[in-house]
Rosetta silent file (secondary structure, phi, psi, omega in degrees, C-alpha in Angstrom):
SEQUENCE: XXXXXXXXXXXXXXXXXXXXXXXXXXXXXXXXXXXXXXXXXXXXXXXXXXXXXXXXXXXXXXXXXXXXXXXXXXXXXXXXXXXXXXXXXXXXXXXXXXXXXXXXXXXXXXXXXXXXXXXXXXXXXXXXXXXXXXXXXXXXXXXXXXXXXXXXXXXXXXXXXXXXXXXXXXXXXXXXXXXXXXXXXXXXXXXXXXXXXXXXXXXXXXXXXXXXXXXXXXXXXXXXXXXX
SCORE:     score description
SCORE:     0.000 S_00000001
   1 L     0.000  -28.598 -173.279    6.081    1.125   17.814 S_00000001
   2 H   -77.425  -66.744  176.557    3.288   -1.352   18.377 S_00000001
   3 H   -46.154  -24.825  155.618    0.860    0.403   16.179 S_00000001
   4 H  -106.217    2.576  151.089    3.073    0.321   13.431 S_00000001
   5 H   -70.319    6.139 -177.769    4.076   -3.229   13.770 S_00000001
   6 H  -117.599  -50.090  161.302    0.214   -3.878   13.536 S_00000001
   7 H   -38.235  -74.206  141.521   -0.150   -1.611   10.636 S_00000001
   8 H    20.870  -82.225  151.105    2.540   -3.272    9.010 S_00000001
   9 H   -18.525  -56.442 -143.574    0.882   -6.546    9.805 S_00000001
  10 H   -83.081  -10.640  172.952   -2.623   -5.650    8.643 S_00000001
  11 H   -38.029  -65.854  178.073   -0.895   -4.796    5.006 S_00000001
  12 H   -35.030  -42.343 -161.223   -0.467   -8.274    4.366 S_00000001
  13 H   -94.024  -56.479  176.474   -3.911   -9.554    5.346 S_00000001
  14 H   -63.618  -62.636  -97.734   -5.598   -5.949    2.652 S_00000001
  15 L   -83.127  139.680  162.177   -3.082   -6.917    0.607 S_00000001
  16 L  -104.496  168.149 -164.950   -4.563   -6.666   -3.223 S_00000001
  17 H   -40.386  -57.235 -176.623   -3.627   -9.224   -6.503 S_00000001
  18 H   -44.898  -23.750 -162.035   -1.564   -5.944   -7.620 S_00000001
  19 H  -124.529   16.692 -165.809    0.508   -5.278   -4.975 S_00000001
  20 H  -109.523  -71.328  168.902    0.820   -9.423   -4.091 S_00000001
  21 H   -75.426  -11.447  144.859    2.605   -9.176   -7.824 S_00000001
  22 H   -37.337  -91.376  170.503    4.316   -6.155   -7.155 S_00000001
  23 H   -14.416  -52.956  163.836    5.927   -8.469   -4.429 S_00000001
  24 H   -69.128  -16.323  179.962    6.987  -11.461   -6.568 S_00000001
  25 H  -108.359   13.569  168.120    8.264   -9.402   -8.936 S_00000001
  26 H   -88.443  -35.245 -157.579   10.332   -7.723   -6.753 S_00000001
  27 H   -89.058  -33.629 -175.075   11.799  -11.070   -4.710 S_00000001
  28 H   -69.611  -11.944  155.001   12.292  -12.592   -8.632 S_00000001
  29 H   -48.861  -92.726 -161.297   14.541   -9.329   -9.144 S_00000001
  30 H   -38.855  -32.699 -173.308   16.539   -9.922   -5.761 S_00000001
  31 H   -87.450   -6.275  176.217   16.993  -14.483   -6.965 S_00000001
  32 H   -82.161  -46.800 -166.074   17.979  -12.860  -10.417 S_00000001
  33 H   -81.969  -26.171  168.650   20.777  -10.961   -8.456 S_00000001
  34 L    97.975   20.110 -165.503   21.543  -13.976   -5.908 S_00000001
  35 L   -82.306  127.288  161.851   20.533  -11.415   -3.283 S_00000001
  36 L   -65.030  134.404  172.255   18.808  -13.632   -0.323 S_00000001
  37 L  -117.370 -165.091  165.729   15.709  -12.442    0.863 S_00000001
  38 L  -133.692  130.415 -177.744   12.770  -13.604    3.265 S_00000001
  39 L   -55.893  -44.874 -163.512    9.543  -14.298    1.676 S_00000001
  40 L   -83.107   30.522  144.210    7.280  -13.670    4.741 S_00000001
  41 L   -61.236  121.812 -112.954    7.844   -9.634    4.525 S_00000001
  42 L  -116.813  148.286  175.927    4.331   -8.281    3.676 S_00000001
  43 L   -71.234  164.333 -170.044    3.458   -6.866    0.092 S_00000001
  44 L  -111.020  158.399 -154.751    3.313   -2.906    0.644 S_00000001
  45 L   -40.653  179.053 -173.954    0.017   -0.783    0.374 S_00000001
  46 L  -139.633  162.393 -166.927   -1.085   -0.801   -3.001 S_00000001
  47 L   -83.458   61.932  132.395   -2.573    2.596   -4.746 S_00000001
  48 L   -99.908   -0.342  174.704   -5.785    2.781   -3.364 S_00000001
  49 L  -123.716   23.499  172.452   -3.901    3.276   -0.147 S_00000001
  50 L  -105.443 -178.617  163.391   -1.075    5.956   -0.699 S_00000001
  51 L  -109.684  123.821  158.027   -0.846    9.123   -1.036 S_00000001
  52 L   -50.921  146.915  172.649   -0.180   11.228   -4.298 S_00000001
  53 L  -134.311  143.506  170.981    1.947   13.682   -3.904 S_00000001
  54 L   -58.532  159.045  125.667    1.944   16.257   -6.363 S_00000001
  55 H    47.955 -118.234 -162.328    4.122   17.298   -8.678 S_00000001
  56 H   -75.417  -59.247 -158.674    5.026   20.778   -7.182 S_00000001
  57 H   -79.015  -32.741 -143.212    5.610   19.204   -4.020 S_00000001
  58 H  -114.563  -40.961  174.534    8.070   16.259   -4.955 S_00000001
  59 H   -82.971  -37.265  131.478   10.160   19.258   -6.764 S_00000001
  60 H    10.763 -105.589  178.944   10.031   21.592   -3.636 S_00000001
  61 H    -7.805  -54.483 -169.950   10.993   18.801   -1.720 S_00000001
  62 H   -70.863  -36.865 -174.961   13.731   17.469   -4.422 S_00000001
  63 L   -51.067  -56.402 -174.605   15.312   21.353   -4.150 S_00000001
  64 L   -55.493  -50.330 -165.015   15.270   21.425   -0.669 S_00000001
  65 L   -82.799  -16.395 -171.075   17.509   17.867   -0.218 S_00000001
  66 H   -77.933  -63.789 -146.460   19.669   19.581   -2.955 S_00000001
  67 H   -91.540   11.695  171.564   20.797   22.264   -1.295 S_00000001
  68 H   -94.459  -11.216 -163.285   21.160   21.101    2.472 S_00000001
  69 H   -93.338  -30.106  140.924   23.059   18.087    0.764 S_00000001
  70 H    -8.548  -77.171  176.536   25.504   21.044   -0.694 S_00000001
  71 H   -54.918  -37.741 -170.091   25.916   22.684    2.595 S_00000001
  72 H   -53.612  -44.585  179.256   26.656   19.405    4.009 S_00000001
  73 L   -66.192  -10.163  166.843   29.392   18.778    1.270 S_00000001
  74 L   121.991    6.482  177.594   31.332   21.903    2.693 S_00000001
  75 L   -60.675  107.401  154.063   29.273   24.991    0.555 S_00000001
  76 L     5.997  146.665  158.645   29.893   28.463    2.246 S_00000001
  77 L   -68.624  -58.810 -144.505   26.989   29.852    4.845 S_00000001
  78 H   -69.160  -55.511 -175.184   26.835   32.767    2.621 S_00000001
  79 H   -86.353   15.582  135.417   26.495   31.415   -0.301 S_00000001
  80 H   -69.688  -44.566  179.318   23.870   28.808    0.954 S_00000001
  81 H   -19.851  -74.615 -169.156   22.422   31.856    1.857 S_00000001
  82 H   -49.580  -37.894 -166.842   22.298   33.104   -1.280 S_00000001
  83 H   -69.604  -42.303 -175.853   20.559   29.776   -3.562 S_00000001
  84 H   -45.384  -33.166 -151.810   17.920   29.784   -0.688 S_00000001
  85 H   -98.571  -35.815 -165.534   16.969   33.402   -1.121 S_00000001
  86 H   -79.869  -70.135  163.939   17.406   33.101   -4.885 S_00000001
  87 L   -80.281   20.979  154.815   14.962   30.089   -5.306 S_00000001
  88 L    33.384   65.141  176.054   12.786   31.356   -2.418 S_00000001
  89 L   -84.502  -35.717 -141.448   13.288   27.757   -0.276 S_00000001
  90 L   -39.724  -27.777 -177.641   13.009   29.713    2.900 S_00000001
  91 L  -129.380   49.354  167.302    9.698   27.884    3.803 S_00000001
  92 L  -122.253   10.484  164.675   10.223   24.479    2.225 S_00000001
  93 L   -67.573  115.297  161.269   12.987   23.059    4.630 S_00000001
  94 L   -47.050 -170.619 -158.887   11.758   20.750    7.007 S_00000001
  95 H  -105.876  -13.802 -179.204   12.180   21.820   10.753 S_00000001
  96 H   -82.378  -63.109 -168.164   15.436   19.405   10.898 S_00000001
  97 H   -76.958  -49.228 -172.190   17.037   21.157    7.304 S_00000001
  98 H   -50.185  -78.607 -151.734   15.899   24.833    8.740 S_00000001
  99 H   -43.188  -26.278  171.375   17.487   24.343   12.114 S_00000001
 100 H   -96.741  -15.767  158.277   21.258   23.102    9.496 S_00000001
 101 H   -26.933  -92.364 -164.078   20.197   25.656    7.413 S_00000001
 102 L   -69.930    6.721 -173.076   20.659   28.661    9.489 S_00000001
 103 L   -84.196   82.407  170.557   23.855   27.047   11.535 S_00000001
 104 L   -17.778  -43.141 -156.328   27.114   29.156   10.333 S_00000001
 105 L  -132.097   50.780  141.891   28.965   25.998   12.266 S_00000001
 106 L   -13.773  148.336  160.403   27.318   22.602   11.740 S_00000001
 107 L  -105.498  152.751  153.207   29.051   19.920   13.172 S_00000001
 108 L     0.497  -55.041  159.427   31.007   17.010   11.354 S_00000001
 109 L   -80.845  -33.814  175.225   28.308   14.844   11.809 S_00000001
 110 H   -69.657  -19.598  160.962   25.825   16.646   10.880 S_00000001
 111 H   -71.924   -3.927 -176.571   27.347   17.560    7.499 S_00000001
 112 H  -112.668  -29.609 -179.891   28.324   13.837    6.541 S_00000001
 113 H   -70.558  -44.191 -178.071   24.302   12.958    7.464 S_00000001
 114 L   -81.044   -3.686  170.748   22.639   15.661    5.174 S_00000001
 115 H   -60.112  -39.784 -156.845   25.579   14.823    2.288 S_00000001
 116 H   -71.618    2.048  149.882   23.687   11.793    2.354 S_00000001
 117 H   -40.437  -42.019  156.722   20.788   13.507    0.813 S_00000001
 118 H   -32.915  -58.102  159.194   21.949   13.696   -2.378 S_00000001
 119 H   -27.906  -64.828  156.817   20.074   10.229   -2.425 S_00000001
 120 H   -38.247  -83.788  164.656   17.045   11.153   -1.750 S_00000001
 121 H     1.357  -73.715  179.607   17.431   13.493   -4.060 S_00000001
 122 H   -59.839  -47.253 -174.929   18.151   11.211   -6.816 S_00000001
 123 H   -47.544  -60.579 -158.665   14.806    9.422   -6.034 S_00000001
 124 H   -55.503  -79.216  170.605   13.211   12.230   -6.163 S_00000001
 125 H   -26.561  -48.975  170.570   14.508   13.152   -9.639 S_00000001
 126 H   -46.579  -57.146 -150.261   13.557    9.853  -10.467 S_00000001
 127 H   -79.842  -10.769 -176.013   10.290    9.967   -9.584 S_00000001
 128 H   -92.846   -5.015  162.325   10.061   13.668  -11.356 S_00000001
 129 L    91.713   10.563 -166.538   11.185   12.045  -14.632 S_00000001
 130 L  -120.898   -7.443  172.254   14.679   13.700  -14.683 S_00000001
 131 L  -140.301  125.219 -171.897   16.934   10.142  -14.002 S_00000001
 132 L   -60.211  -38.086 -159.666   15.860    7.406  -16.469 S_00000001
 133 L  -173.137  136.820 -171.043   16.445    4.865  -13.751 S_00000001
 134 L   -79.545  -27.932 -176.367   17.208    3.988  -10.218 S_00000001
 135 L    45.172 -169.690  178.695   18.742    0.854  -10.546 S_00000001
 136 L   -65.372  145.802  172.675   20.344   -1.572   -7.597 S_00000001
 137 L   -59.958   84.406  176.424   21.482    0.476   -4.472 S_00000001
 138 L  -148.303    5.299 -159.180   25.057   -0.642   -4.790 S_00000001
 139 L  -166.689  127.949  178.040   26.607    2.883   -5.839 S_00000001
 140 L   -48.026  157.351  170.343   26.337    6.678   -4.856 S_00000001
 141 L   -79.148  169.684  172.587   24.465    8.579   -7.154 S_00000001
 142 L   -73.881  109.252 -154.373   25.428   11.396  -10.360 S_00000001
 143 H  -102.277  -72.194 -142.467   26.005   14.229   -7.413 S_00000001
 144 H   -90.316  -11.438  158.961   26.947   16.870  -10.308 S_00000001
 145 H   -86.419  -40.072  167.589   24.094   16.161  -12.647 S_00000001
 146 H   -58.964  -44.868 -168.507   21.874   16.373   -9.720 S_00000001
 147 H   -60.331  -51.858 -162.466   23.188   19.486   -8.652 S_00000001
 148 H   -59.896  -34.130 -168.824   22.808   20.593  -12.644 S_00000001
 149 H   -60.310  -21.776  169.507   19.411   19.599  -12.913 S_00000001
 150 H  -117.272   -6.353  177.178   18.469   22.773  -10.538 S_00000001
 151 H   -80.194  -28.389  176.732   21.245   24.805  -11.144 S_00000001
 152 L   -85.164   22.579 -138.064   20.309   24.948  -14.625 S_00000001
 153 L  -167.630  132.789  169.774   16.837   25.903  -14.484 S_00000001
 154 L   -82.011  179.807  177.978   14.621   28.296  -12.561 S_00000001
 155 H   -59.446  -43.212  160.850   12.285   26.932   -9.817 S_00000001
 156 H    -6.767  -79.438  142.274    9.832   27.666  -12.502 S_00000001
 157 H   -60.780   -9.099  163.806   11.212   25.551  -14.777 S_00000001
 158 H   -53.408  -94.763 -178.399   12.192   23.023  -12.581 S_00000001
 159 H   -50.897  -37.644  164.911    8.430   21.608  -11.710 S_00000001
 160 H   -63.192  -45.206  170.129    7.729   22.768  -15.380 S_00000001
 161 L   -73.000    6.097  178.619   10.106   20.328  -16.988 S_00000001
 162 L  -124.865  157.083 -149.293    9.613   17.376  -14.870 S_00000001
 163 L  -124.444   77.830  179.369    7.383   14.403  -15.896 S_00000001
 164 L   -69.002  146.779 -179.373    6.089   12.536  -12.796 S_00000001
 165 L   -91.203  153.014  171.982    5.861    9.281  -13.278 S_00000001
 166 L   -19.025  150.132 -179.426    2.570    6.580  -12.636 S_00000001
 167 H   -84.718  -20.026  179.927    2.066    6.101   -8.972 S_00000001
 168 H   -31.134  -59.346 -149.364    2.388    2.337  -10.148 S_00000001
 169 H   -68.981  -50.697  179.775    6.022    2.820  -11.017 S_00000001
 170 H   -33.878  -56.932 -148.781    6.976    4.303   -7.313 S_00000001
 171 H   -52.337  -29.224 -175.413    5.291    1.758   -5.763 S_00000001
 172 H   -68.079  -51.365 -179.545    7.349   -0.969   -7.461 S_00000001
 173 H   -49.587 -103.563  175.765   10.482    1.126   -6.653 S_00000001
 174 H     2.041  -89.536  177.274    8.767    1.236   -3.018 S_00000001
 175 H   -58.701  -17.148  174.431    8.712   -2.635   -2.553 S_00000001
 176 H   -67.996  -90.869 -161.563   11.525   -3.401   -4.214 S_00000001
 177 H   -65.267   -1.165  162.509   14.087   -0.912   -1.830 S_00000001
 178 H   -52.209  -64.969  154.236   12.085   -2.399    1.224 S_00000001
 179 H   -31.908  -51.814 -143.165   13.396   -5.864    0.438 S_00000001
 180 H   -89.543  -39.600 -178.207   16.333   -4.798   -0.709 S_00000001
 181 H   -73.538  -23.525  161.954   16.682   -2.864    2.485 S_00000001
 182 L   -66.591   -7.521 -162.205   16.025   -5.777    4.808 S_00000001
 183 H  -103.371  -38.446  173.761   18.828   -7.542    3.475 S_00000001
 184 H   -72.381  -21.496 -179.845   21.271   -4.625    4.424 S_00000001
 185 H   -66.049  -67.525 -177.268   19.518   -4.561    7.843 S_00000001
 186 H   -22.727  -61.288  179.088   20.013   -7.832    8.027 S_00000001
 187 H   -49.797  -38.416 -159.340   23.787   -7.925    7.298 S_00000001
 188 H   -99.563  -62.201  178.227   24.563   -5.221   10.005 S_00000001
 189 H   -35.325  -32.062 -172.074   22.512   -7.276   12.763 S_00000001
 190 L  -111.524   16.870  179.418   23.895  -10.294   12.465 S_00000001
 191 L    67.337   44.714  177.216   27.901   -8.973   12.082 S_00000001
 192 L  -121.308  148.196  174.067   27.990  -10.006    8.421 S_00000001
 193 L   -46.312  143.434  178.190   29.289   -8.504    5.187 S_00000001
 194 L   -71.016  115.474 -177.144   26.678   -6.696    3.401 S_00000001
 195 L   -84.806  155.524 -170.448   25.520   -8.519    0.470 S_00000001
 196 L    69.051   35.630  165.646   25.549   -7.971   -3.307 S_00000001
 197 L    44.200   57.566 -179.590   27.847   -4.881   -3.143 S_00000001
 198 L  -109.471  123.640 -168.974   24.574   -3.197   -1.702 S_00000001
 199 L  -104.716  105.409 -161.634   25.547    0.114   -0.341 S_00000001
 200 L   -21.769  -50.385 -175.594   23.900    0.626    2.813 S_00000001
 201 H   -69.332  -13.386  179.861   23.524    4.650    3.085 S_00000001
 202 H   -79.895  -78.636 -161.149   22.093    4.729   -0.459 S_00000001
 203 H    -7.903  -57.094 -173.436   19.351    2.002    0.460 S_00000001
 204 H   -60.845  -80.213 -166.198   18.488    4.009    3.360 S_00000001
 205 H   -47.993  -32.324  176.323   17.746    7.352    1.897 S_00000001
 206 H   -63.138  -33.746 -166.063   15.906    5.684   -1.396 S_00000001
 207 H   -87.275  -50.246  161.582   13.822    3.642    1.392 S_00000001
 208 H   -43.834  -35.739 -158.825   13.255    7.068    3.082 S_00000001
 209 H   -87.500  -62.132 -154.001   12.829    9.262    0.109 S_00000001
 210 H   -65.262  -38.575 -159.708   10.101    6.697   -1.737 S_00000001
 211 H   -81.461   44.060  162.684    7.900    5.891    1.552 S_00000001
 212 H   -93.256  -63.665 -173.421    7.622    9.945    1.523 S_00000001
 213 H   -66.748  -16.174  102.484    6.422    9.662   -1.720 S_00000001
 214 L    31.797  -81.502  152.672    4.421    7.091   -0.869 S_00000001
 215 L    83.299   39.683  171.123    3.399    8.924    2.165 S_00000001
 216 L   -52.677  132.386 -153.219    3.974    5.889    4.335 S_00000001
 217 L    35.628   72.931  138.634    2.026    5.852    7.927 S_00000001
 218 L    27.011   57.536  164.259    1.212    9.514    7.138 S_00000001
 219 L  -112.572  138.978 -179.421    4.626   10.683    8.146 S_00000001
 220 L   -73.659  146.422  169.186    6.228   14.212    7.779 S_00000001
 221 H   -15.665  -67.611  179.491    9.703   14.337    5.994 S_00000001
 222 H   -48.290  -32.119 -133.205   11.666   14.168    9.586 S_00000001
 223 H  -117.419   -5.946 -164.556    9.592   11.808   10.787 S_00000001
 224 L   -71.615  157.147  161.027    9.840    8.464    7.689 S_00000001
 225 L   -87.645   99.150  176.784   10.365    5.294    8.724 S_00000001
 226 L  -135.734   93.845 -162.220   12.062    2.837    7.057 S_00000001
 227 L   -51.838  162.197  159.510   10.673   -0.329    8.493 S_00000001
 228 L  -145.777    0.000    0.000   12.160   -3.470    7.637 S_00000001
């Protein structure tokens, strides 16, 4: 925990002119929206200090969140079975998503946590060029366009058909749901309404999905962080 409150930290101090106006033009979003923010929240790495992620990997990935966020919604084992075997996921499921994967009998909770994937998801489609725009956090995402966007399409054509966009544009997404995400932190810490119709569980997965893409503190899928 300490080591990534000092990483954190040393952002601020590295921070370059690009990612310093990345920052201002994120908190002049949030005073356009009336959302309150805090200023002293550090600009976030700037792209000499992410990672690309391909492609190939970001649709994998995007596939993956579709169909555990399915099961979650109440899809048959068998016929989870079946899209896995049919779009040959079997070894792109994180070690979290195998282990709900292969469960005939999930519990309750665990099916209302991976519904919330669908979120991710939509980032991910974002960032693959397949959702024109992410907009404010303040509303679940198009669950049956998402679903169509792989249902319609082999994996093949998946990763063929998708247009990633400039690492620029994440990163703006990136700082932007950080901020955005502090404010919803905020709200639940201090017993207060959440502000700006901001809906927490989307924030959260969008702040999880981009500092994947990201590849913020060189964390595995299971493993993101989404500092505030």
């Amino acid at each position: 925990m300490e080591d990534r409150k000092e990483r954190i930290q040393a952002m601020e101090f590295r921070a370059k002119a690009a990612a310093l106006e990345r920052k201002a033009r994120s908190e002049a979003r949030l005073e356009a929206e009336g959302v309150q923010f805090i200023g002293h929240l550090p600009a976030i790495e700037d792209v000499q200090g992410v990672r690309r992620r391909s492609k190939e990997e970001i649709a994998w990935r995007a596939m993956a969140l579709l169909v555990v966020a399915v099961k979650g919604e109440g899809l048959e084992h068998s016929a989870v079975g079946e899209i896995v075997a049919e779009y040959g996921l079997e070894e792109h499921f994180t070690p979290k998503e195998a282990e709900f994967i292969q469960n005939p009998s999930p519990t309750d909770h665990d099916r209302i946590q991976f519904v919330w994937r669908y979120e991710a998801a939509w980032t991910l489609l974002w960032a693959l060029g397949y959702v024109e725009g992410l907009g404010k956090p303040n509303g679940i995402c198009d669950v049956p366009r998402a679903v169509r966007f792989m249902r319609d399409q082999t994996p093949e054509e998946y990763i063929g058909n998708a247009n990633l966009r400039p690492i620029e544009h994440i990163l703006d997404e990136a700082d932007l749901i950080y901020r955005y995400h502090w404010v919803v932190v905020d709200a639940r810490v201090n017993g207060k309404e959440t502000p700006a119709s901001l809906e927490p569980g989307v924030t959260m997965e969008r702040h999880h999905a981009l500092n994947w893409l990201i590849g913020y503190m060189e964390q595995a899928w299971d493993d993101i962080s989404t500092d505030t």
